[in-house]
Amino acid sequence: MPTVLGLETSCDESAAAIVRDGRVLASAIASQVEEHARWGGVVPEIASRRHVEALPQLLARVLADSGLSVADCDAVAATVAPGLVGALLVGSVTGRTLARLHGKPFLGVHHLEGHLCSVELGEPLPPGPYLVLLVSGGHTELVRVDGPGLYRRLGRSHDDAAGECFDKVARLLGLAYPGGPAIQAAAAAGDPRRFPLPKGRVSRPGGGYHPHDFSFSGLKTAVLRRVQALQEAGEPLPLADLAASFEQVVAEVLVERSCRCAADEGLDTLVLVGGVAANRRLRALLEQQATARNLSWRVAPLAWCTDNAAMIALAGERRFAAGRVSAIGLGVAPRLPLEQADRLYETQACF
Ligand code: KG4
Ligand code: ZN
């Protein structure tokens, strides 16, 4: 029953958590959202500074809430890839310092492996293979999981991530950052069929389309054109209908391509994780379509969809239980793909 202290600082949430045997003993998150909202997106330099300020308090809180000390933990985990380089460094240096001070092993965690694990903070998944739709502010990926650490990316966005698209569209609709929750709230009373919007597709060099890939930049432009046309006509913006139509098309395209990918790969289980997985319309559509196609489906618990440290601690716990630890000199890798997450546990630090 390993007990792992986890730290997360890859973007704009500072977080600490303690997980034991897949159960969350304590978790604390300090969001920087309000600070970045003024700029309409994350400002990397501000993010790093806020992580430095927030981590000591978060750490004190999870230790107090769990009644444990760092010495009671078996290992310390921190996100080291991918993300903003300065932000990642704060968690990595803090985690490695704590590990060193207390003579504990260090686990450098891949943030996306953390998101994959988030679903198991609800209940454990059956052994793979299964297909994960990972949708966050920085990533939109379809990942085949064949077992612990065995990942193959089968689909991706060629431009904006789904969450990024929510954030950009919210901005042009005059809604707050982050855009996902704001659009969801605005869309609640809207008509999702009022404005037909494009389901961006990615052409293949030899003709046809990538069946499992995504493109969201054209959708953002289409919403912008709609808004401009309405403004030029002097009409008030039908915010609820625009938000609902946008949310609907994003949910449809994500679910349709995921189901298609599962069918093409012969996979019968679909798993939804990442910040955008908090979206009600997307969760409902996935459940409906997966059921209609006889697929099993699992969605990350709402509390663990957006960035948190419990999922990082759990990913670390899984690696630790499998006998893996990271080199204490491990650095950060802002762009490391998930398929290469194993490199974080090589005896000699590779970066
Ligand atoms: O996973 P996450 O917290 O951070 C990254 O790793 O990127 O995801 C953040 C993203 C943001 O783009 C935010 O707008 C989106 O998740 N998001 C949502 C909702 N809640 C958060 N998107 C749609 N509907 C939501 N309810
Ligand atoms: Zn994330």
Short mmCIF file of C-alpha atoms and ligand atoms in Angstrom, two decimals:
data_model
loop_
_atom_site.label_atom_id
_atom_site.label_comp_id
_atom_site.label_asym_id
_atom_site.label_seq_id
_atom_site.Cartn_x
_atom_site.Cartn_y
_atom_site.Cartn_z
CA MET A 1 0.00 0.00 0.00
CA PRO A 2 2.33 2.77 -1.13
CA THR A 3 1.57 6.32 0.03
CA VAL A 4 2.59 8.95 -2.50
CA LEU A 5 2.77 12.71 -2.18
CA GLY A 6 2.03 14.34 -5.56
CA LEU A 7 2.63 17.87 -6.87
CA GLU A 8 1.18 19.46 -10.01
CA THR A 9 2.38 22.76 -11.51
CA SER A 10 2.38 22.22 -15.28
CA CYS A 11 0.05 25.08 -16.20
CA ASP A 12 -2.19 27.39 -14.15
CA GLU A 13 -3.28 25.21 -11.22
CA SER A 14 -0.92 24.63 -8.30
CA ALA A 15 -1.87 21.42 -6.52
CA ALA A 16 -0.71 18.93 -3.91
CA ALA A 17 -2.27 15.61 -2.88
CA ILE A 18 -1.58 12.45 -0.96
CA VAL A 19 -2.82 9.14 -2.36
CA ARG A 20 -2.61 5.71 -0.73
CA ASP A 21 -3.50 2.57 -2.61
CA GLY A 22 -5.58 4.49 -5.17
CA ARG A 23 -7.51 6.43 -2.51
CA VAL A 24 -7.17 10.18 -2.06
CA LEU A 25 -6.20 10.97 1.56
CA ALA A 26 -5.93 14.73 0.95
CA SER A 27 -6.00 17.10 -2.02
CA ALA A 28 -5.62 20.86 -2.34
CA ILE A 29 -5.71 23.06 -5.44
CA ALA A 30 -4.93 26.76 -5.82
CA SER A 31 -6.28 28.04 -9.10
CA GLN A 32 -4.66 31.03 -10.75
CA VAL A 33 -7.57 31.42 -13.14
CA GLU A 34 -8.66 34.84 -11.91
CA GLU A 35 -5.21 36.26 -12.36
CA HIS A 36 -4.84 34.98 -15.93
CA ALA A 37 -8.45 35.88 -16.83
CA ARG A 38 -7.45 39.56 -17.20
CA TRP A 39 -5.17 38.53 -20.07
CA GLY A 40 -7.60 36.05 -21.65
CA GLY A 41 -5.16 33.16 -21.23
CA VAL A 42 -2.24 31.83 -19.21
CA VAL A 43 0.79 34.13 -18.82
CA PRO A 44 3.75 31.74 -18.24
CA GLU A 45 5.84 34.10 -16.09
CA ILE A 46 2.93 34.86 -13.76
CA ALA A 47 2.12 31.13 -13.56
CA SER A 48 5.65 30.24 -12.38
CA ARG A 49 5.65 32.92 -9.69
CA ARG A 50 2.25 31.91 -8.35
CA HIS A 51 3.32 28.26 -8.16
CA VAL A 52 6.33 29.29 -6.03
CA GLU A 53 4.01 31.18 -3.68
CA ALA A 54 1.25 28.56 -3.51
CA LEU A 55 3.09 25.24 -3.17
CA PRO A 56 4.33 25.57 0.46
CA GLN A 57 0.79 26.35 1.70
CA LEU A 58 -0.77 23.53 -0.35
CA LEU A 59 1.81 21.11 0.95
CA ALA A 60 1.16 22.17 4.56
CA ARG A 61 -2.58 21.76 3.98
CA VAL A 62 -2.47 18.20 2.58
CA LEU A 63 -0.08 17.10 5.32
CA ALA A 64 -2.38 18.57 7.98
CA ASP A 65 -5.55 17.13 6.38
CA SER A 66 -4.07 13.64 6.07
CA GLY A 67 -2.35 13.76 9.46
CA LEU A 68 0.84 12.55 7.78
CA SER A 69 4.35 13.94 7.42
CA VAL A 70 6.52 13.64 4.32
CA ALA A 71 8.47 10.98 6.24
CA ASP A 72 5.28 8.85 6.31
CA CYS A 73 5.08 8.86 2.50
CA ASP A 74 6.85 6.21 0.44
CA ALA A 75 7.67 8.46 -2.51
CA VAL A 76 7.30 11.99 -3.86
CA ALA A 77 5.84 12.54 -7.35
CA ALA A 78 5.71 15.73 -9.43
CA THR A 79 4.65 16.54 -12.98
CA VAL A 80 7.76 17.01 -15.12
CA ALA A 81 6.26 16.85 -18.64
CA PRO A 82 4.65 18.30 -20.71
CA GLY A 83 3.70 21.89 -19.89
CA LEU A 84 5.17 25.36 -19.40
CA VAL A 85 8.88 25.01 -18.70
CA GLY A 86 9.08 27.52 -15.82
CA ALA A 87 5.92 26.18 -14.22
CA LEU A 88 7.10 22.54 -14.47
CA LEU A 89 10.42 23.48 -12.88
CA VAL A 90 8.72 24.74 -9.71
CA GLY A 91 7.01 21.40 -9.03
CA SER A 92 10.01 19.37 -10.15
CA VAL A 93 12.52 21.22 -7.96
CA THR A 94 10.13 21.20 -4.98
CA GLY A 95 9.43 17.49 -5.39
CA ARG A 96 13.06 16.51 -5.82
CA THR A 97 14.13 18.65 -2.86
CA LEU A 98 11.52 17.03 -0.60
CA ALA A 99 12.54 13.57 -1.84
CA ARG A 100 16.20 14.30 -1.20
CA LEU A 101 15.61 15.83 2.24
CA HIS A 102 13.53 12.90 3.44
CA GLY A 103 15.46 10.16 1.65
CA LYS A 104 12.47 9.15 -0.49
CA PRO A 105 12.37 8.04 -4.13
CA PHE A 106 11.29 10.64 -6.69
CA LEU A 107 8.79 9.97 -9.48
CA GLY A 108 8.69 12.37 -12.43
CA VAL A 109 5.17 12.05 -13.83
CA HIS A 110 3.88 12.69 -17.36
CA HIS A 111 0.88 15.01 -17.00
CA LEU A 112 -1.18 13.08 -19.57
CA GLU A 113 -0.51 9.79 -17.77
CA GLY A 114 -1.95 11.61 -14.75
CA HIS A 115 -5.10 12.47 -16.70
CA LEU A 116 -5.38 8.83 -17.84
CA CYS A 117 -5.17 7.73 -14.19
CA SER A 118 -7.79 10.30 -13.10
CA VAL A 119 -10.61 7.98 -14.16
CA GLU A 120 -9.38 5.40 -11.62
CA LEU A 121 -9.81 7.86 -8.77
CA GLY A 122 -13.45 6.79 -9.23
CA GLU A 123 -13.01 3.03 -9.53
CA PRO A 124 -10.31 0.87 -11.10
CA LEU A 125 -10.52 0.18 -14.83
CA PRO A 126 -10.53 -3.36 -16.14
CA PRO A 127 -7.16 -4.25 -17.73
CA GLY A 128 -6.65 -2.81 -21.24
CA PRO A 129 -6.86 -2.57 -24.09
CA TYR A 130 -9.13 0.45 -24.20
CA LEU A 131 -9.40 3.76 -26.03
CA VAL A 132 -8.99 7.04 -24.15
CA LEU A 133 -10.27 10.36 -25.42
CA LEU A 134 -8.07 12.90 -23.65
CA VAL A 135 -9.40 16.43 -24.06
CA SER A 136 -7.82 19.33 -22.18
CA GLY A 137 -6.62 22.88 -22.70
CA GLY A 138 -3.42 21.71 -24.35
CA HIS A 139 -4.28 18.32 -25.83
CA THR A 140 -6.91 16.50 -27.86
CA GLU A 141 -5.78 12.92 -28.34
CA LEU A 142 -7.15 9.46 -28.89
CA VAL A 143 -4.84 7.06 -27.07
CA ARG A 144 -4.90 3.28 -27.20
CA VAL A 145 -3.88 1.83 -23.82
CA ASP A 146 -2.70 -1.78 -23.92
CA GLY A 147 -1.49 -1.96 -20.31
CA PRO A 148 0.47 0.08 -17.78
CA GLY A 149 2.68 2.54 -19.67
CA LEU A 150 1.75 1.06 -23.07
CA TYR A 151 0.31 3.92 -25.08
CA ARG A 152 -0.23 4.49 -28.79
CA ARG A 153 -1.67 7.74 -30.09
CA LEU A 154 -4.26 7.03 -32.77
CA GLY A 155 -5.72 10.50 -33.24
CA ARG A 156 -4.94 14.13 -32.44
CA SER A 157 -5.83 17.70 -33.22
CA HIS A 158 -3.78 19.29 -35.99
CA ASP A 159 -4.29 22.80 -34.59
CA ASP A 160 -6.14 24.00 -31.47
CA ALA A 161 -6.91 21.61 -28.60
CA ALA A 162 -10.62 21.27 -27.78
CA GLY A 163 -10.23 23.17 -24.50
CA GLU A 164 -8.25 25.91 -26.23
CA CYS A 165 -11.10 26.22 -28.73
CA PHE A 166 -13.60 26.59 -25.86
CA ASP A 167 -11.37 29.32 -24.39
CA LYS A 168 -10.98 31.20 -27.70
CA VAL A 169 -14.67 31.01 -28.62
CA ALA A 170 -15.66 32.16 -25.12
CA ARG A 171 -13.39 35.15 -25.57
CA LEU A 172 -14.96 36.16 -28.86
CA LEU A 173 -18.42 35.75 -27.33
CA GLY A 174 -17.35 38.08 -24.52
CA LEU A 175 -17.42 35.30 -21.90
CA ALA A 176 -14.96 34.74 -19.07
CA TYR A 177 -11.77 32.66 -19.04
CA PRO A 178 -11.60 29.66 -18.78
CA GLY A 179 -14.08 29.30 -21.58
CA GLY A 180 -15.35 25.76 -20.96
CA PRO A 181 -17.40 26.40 -17.81
CA ALA A 182 -18.52 29.82 -19.13
CA ILE A 183 -19.78 28.35 -22.42
CA GLN A 184 -21.46 25.48 -20.63
CA ALA A 185 -23.35 27.93 -18.39
CA ALA A 186 -24.32 30.19 -21.30
CA ALA A 187 -25.43 27.19 -23.39
CA ALA A 188 -27.74 25.70 -20.78
CA ALA A 189 -30.87 27.41 -22.07
CA GLY A 190 -29.77 27.58 -25.73
CA ASP A 191 -30.90 25.79 -28.89
CA PRO A 192 -28.00 23.55 -30.01
CA ARG A 193 -29.44 23.23 -33.56
CA ARG A 194 -29.91 26.93 -34.32
CA PHE A 195 -26.51 27.55 -35.91
CA PRO A 196 -25.02 24.74 -38.03
CA LEU A 197 -21.23 24.83 -37.59
CA PRO A 198 -18.46 22.84 -39.34
CA LYS A 199 -16.98 19.60 -37.99
CA GLY A 200 -13.39 20.39 -38.95
CA ARG A 201 -11.74 17.57 -40.83
CA VAL A 202 -8.10 16.98 -41.70
CA SER A 203 -7.24 16.13 -45.32
CA ARG A 204 -4.88 13.28 -46.10
CA PRO A 205 -2.09 13.93 -48.61
CA GLY A 206 -3.37 11.06 -50.82
CA GLY A 207 -7.00 12.24 -50.66
CA GLY A 208 -9.82 11.69 -48.18
CA TYR A 209 -9.72 12.58 -44.50
CA HIS A 210 -7.94 11.35 -41.37
CA PRO A 211 -10.79 9.42 -39.72
CA HIS A 212 -9.48 9.85 -36.16
CA ASP A 213 -7.95 13.35 -36.27
CA PHE A 214 -9.42 16.71 -35.36
CA SER A 215 -9.20 20.35 -36.43
CA PHE A 216 -10.81 23.10 -34.37
CA SER A 217 -9.39 26.30 -35.86
CA GLY A 218 -12.00 26.44 -38.66
CA LEU A 219 -14.79 26.06 -36.12
CA LYS A 220 -13.47 29.04 -34.17
CA THR A 221 -13.41 31.11 -37.37
CA ALA A 222 -16.93 29.99 -38.28
CA VAL A 223 -18.23 31.22 -34.91
CA LEU A 224 -16.38 34.50 -35.43
CA ARG A 225 -18.03 34.97 -38.87
CA ARG A 226 -21.47 34.27 -37.37
CA VAL A 227 -20.87 36.83 -34.64
CA GLN A 228 -19.64 39.43 -37.14
CA ALA A 229 -22.63 38.84 -39.46
CA LEU A 230 -25.08 39.23 -36.56
CA GLN A 231 -23.32 42.38 -35.36
CA GLU A 232 -23.34 43.90 -38.86
CA ALA A 233 -27.07 43.20 -39.09
CA GLY A 234 -27.43 45.14 -35.83
CA GLU A 235 -28.96 42.13 -34.05
CA PRO A 236 -28.32 41.39 -30.37
CA LEU A 237 -26.09 38.32 -29.96
CA PRO A 238 -28.15 35.17 -29.26
CA LEU A 239 -25.49 34.09 -26.79
CA ALA A 240 -27.26 30.98 -25.45
CA ASP A 241 -27.95 29.58 -28.95
CA LEU A 242 -24.43 30.35 -30.19
CA ALA A 243 -22.85 28.72 -27.13
CA ALA A 244 -25.15 25.67 -27.34
CA SER A 245 -24.54 25.22 -31.09
CA PHE A 246 -20.79 25.43 -30.55
CA GLU A 247 -20.82 23.05 -27.58
CA GLN A 248 -22.99 20.59 -29.53
CA VAL A 249 -20.72 20.41 -32.57
CA VAL A 250 -17.59 19.95 -30.41
CA ALA A 251 -19.28 17.15 -28.46
CA GLU A 252 -20.51 15.48 -31.67
CA VAL A 253 -17.17 15.56 -33.42
CA LEU A 254 -15.30 14.24 -30.37
CA VAL A 255 -17.75 11.41 -29.77
CA GLU A 256 -18.20 10.43 -33.44
CA ARG A 257 -14.47 10.16 -34.12
CA SER A 258 -13.82 8.34 -30.83
CA CYS A 259 -16.52 5.75 -31.61
CA ARG A 260 -15.17 5.34 -35.14
CA CYS A 261 -11.63 4.90 -33.81
CA ALA A 262 -12.78 2.30 -31.25
CA ALA A 263 -14.59 0.38 -34.01
CA ASP A 264 -11.59 0.55 -36.39
CA GLU A 265 -9.28 -0.73 -33.63
CA GLY A 266 -11.66 -3.39 -32.38
CA LEU A 267 -11.73 -1.80 -28.89
CA ASP A 268 -14.89 -2.13 -26.83
CA THR A 269 -14.18 0.33 -24.00
CA LEU A 270 -14.11 4.11 -24.29
CA VAL A 271 -12.69 6.33 -21.53
CA LEU A 272 -13.09 10.11 -21.31
CA VAL A 273 -10.60 12.25 -19.33
CA GLY A 274 -9.18 15.83 -19.20
CA GLY A 275 -10.56 19.26 -18.38
CA VAL A 276 -13.08 19.22 -21.24
CA ALA A 277 -14.40 15.89 -19.93
CA ALA A 278 -16.13 18.03 -17.28
CA ASN A 279 -18.51 19.20 -20.01
CA ARG A 280 -22.06 17.95 -19.34
CA ARG A 281 -23.13 17.80 -22.99
CA LEU A 282 -20.01 15.83 -23.94
CA ARG A 283 -20.44 13.38 -21.04
CA ALA A 284 -24.11 12.82 -21.91
CA LEU A 285 -23.45 12.33 -25.63
CA LEU A 286 -20.60 9.92 -25.01
CA GLU A 287 -22.79 7.86 -22.70
CA GLN A 288 -25.64 7.83 -25.22
CA GLN A 289 -23.55 7.00 -28.31
CA ALA A 290 -21.35 4.42 -26.59
CA THR A 291 -24.42 2.65 -25.24
CA ALA A 292 -26.05 2.69 -28.69
CA ARG A 293 -22.93 1.05 -30.13
CA ASN A 294 -22.57 -1.53 -27.37
CA LEU A 295 -19.34 0.00 -26.10
CA SER A 296 -18.46 0.13 -22.41
CA TRP A 297 -17.65 3.66 -21.34
CA ARG A 298 -16.09 5.38 -18.33
CA VAL A 299 -15.81 9.07 -17.59
CA ALA A 300 -13.40 10.62 -15.05
CA PRO A 301 -15.17 11.80 -11.87
CA LEU A 302 -16.11 15.47 -12.27
CA ALA A 303 -13.83 16.55 -9.41
CA TRP A 304 -10.75 15.05 -11.09
CA CYS A 305 -11.27 16.17 -14.73
CA THR A 306 -9.43 19.49 -14.52
CA ASP A 307 -5.83 19.65 -13.32
CA ASN A 308 -5.19 18.28 -9.84
CA ALA A 309 -2.40 16.51 -7.97
CA ALA A 310 -4.36 13.42 -6.93
CA MET A 311 -4.13 12.06 -10.48
CA ILE A 312 -0.36 12.83 -10.48
CA ALA A 313 0.13 11.05 -7.15
CA LEU A 314 -1.85 8.06 -8.46
CA ALA A 315 0.20 7.89 -11.67
CA GLY A 316 3.32 8.01 -9.47
CA GLU A 317 1.93 5.34 -7.17
CA ARG A 318 1.30 3.03 -10.14
CA ARG A 319 4.84 3.47 -11.44
CA PHE A 320 6.30 3.00 -7.95
CA ALA A 321 4.25 -0.16 -7.39
CA ALA A 322 5.65 -1.46 -10.71
CA GLY A 323 9.18 -0.96 -9.36
CA ARG A 324 9.96 2.24 -11.24
CA VAL A 325 11.58 5.41 -9.83
CA SER A 326 13.08 8.47 -11.55
CA ALA A 327 16.65 9.74 -11.34
CA ILE A 328 16.94 12.48 -8.72
CA GLY A 329 18.66 14.66 -11.35
CA LEU A 330 15.72 14.40 -13.78
CA GLY A 331 14.86 17.73 -15.41
CA VAL A 332 11.66 18.79 -17.12
CA ALA A 333 10.48 18.03 -20.68
CA PRO A 334 7.92 20.61 -21.85
CA ARG A 335 7.02 18.68 -25.03
CA LEU A 336 7.57 14.99 -24.25
CA PRO A 337 4.89 12.85 -26.00
CA LEU A 338 2.92 10.39 -23.85
CA GLU A 339 4.32 7.42 -25.81
CA GLN A 340 7.72 8.31 -24.34
CA ALA A 341 6.60 8.51 -20.69
CA ASP A 342 8.79 5.47 -19.88
CA ARG A 343 11.87 7.63 -20.41
CA LEU A 344 11.07 9.46 -17.16
CA TYR A 345 12.06 6.29 -15.27
CA GLU A 346 15.43 5.58 -16.89
CA THR A 347 18.30 5.14 -14.40
CA GLN A 348 20.29 7.94 -16.03
CA ALA A 349 18.27 11.16 -16.38
CA CYS A 350 17.82 11.69 -20.13
CA PHE A 351 17.19 15.46 -19.82
O1 KG4 B 1 -7.03 19.47 -18.00
P1 KG4 B 1 -7.08 20.93 -17.78
O2 KG4 B 1 -7.49 21.43 -16.41
O3 KG4 B 1 -5.71 21.60 -18.10
C1 KG4 B 1 -4.87 21.17 -19.12
O4 KG4 B 1 -4.15 20.16 -18.91
O5 KG4 B 1 -4.94 21.80 -20.19
O6 KG4 B 1 -8.08 21.52 -18.89
C2 KG4 B 1 -8.40 22.86 -18.94
C3 KG4 B 1 -9.36 23.08 -20.09
C4 KG4 B 1 -9.67 24.55 -20.35
O7 KG4 B 1 -9.46 24.82 -21.72
C5 KG4 B 1 -11.14 24.70 -19.95
O8 KG4 B 1 -11.83 25.67 -20.72
C6 KG4 B 1 -11.66 23.29 -20.21
O9 KG4 B 1 -10.62 22.43 -19.82
N1 KG4 B 1 -12.86 23.02 -19.44
C7 KG4 B 1 -14.08 22.75 -19.99
C8 KG4 B 1 -14.99 22.63 -18.91
N2 KG4 B 1 -14.30 22.77 -17.75
C9 KG4 B 1 -13.00 23.00 -18.09
N3 KG4 B 1 -14.46 22.67 -21.28
C10 KG4 B 1 -15.76 22.43 -21.53
N4 KG4 B 1 -16.71 22.31 -20.56
C11 KG4 B 1 -16.37 22.39 -19.26
N5 KG4 B 1 -17.30 22.26 -18.32
ZN ZN B 2 -4.25 18.82 -17.66
#
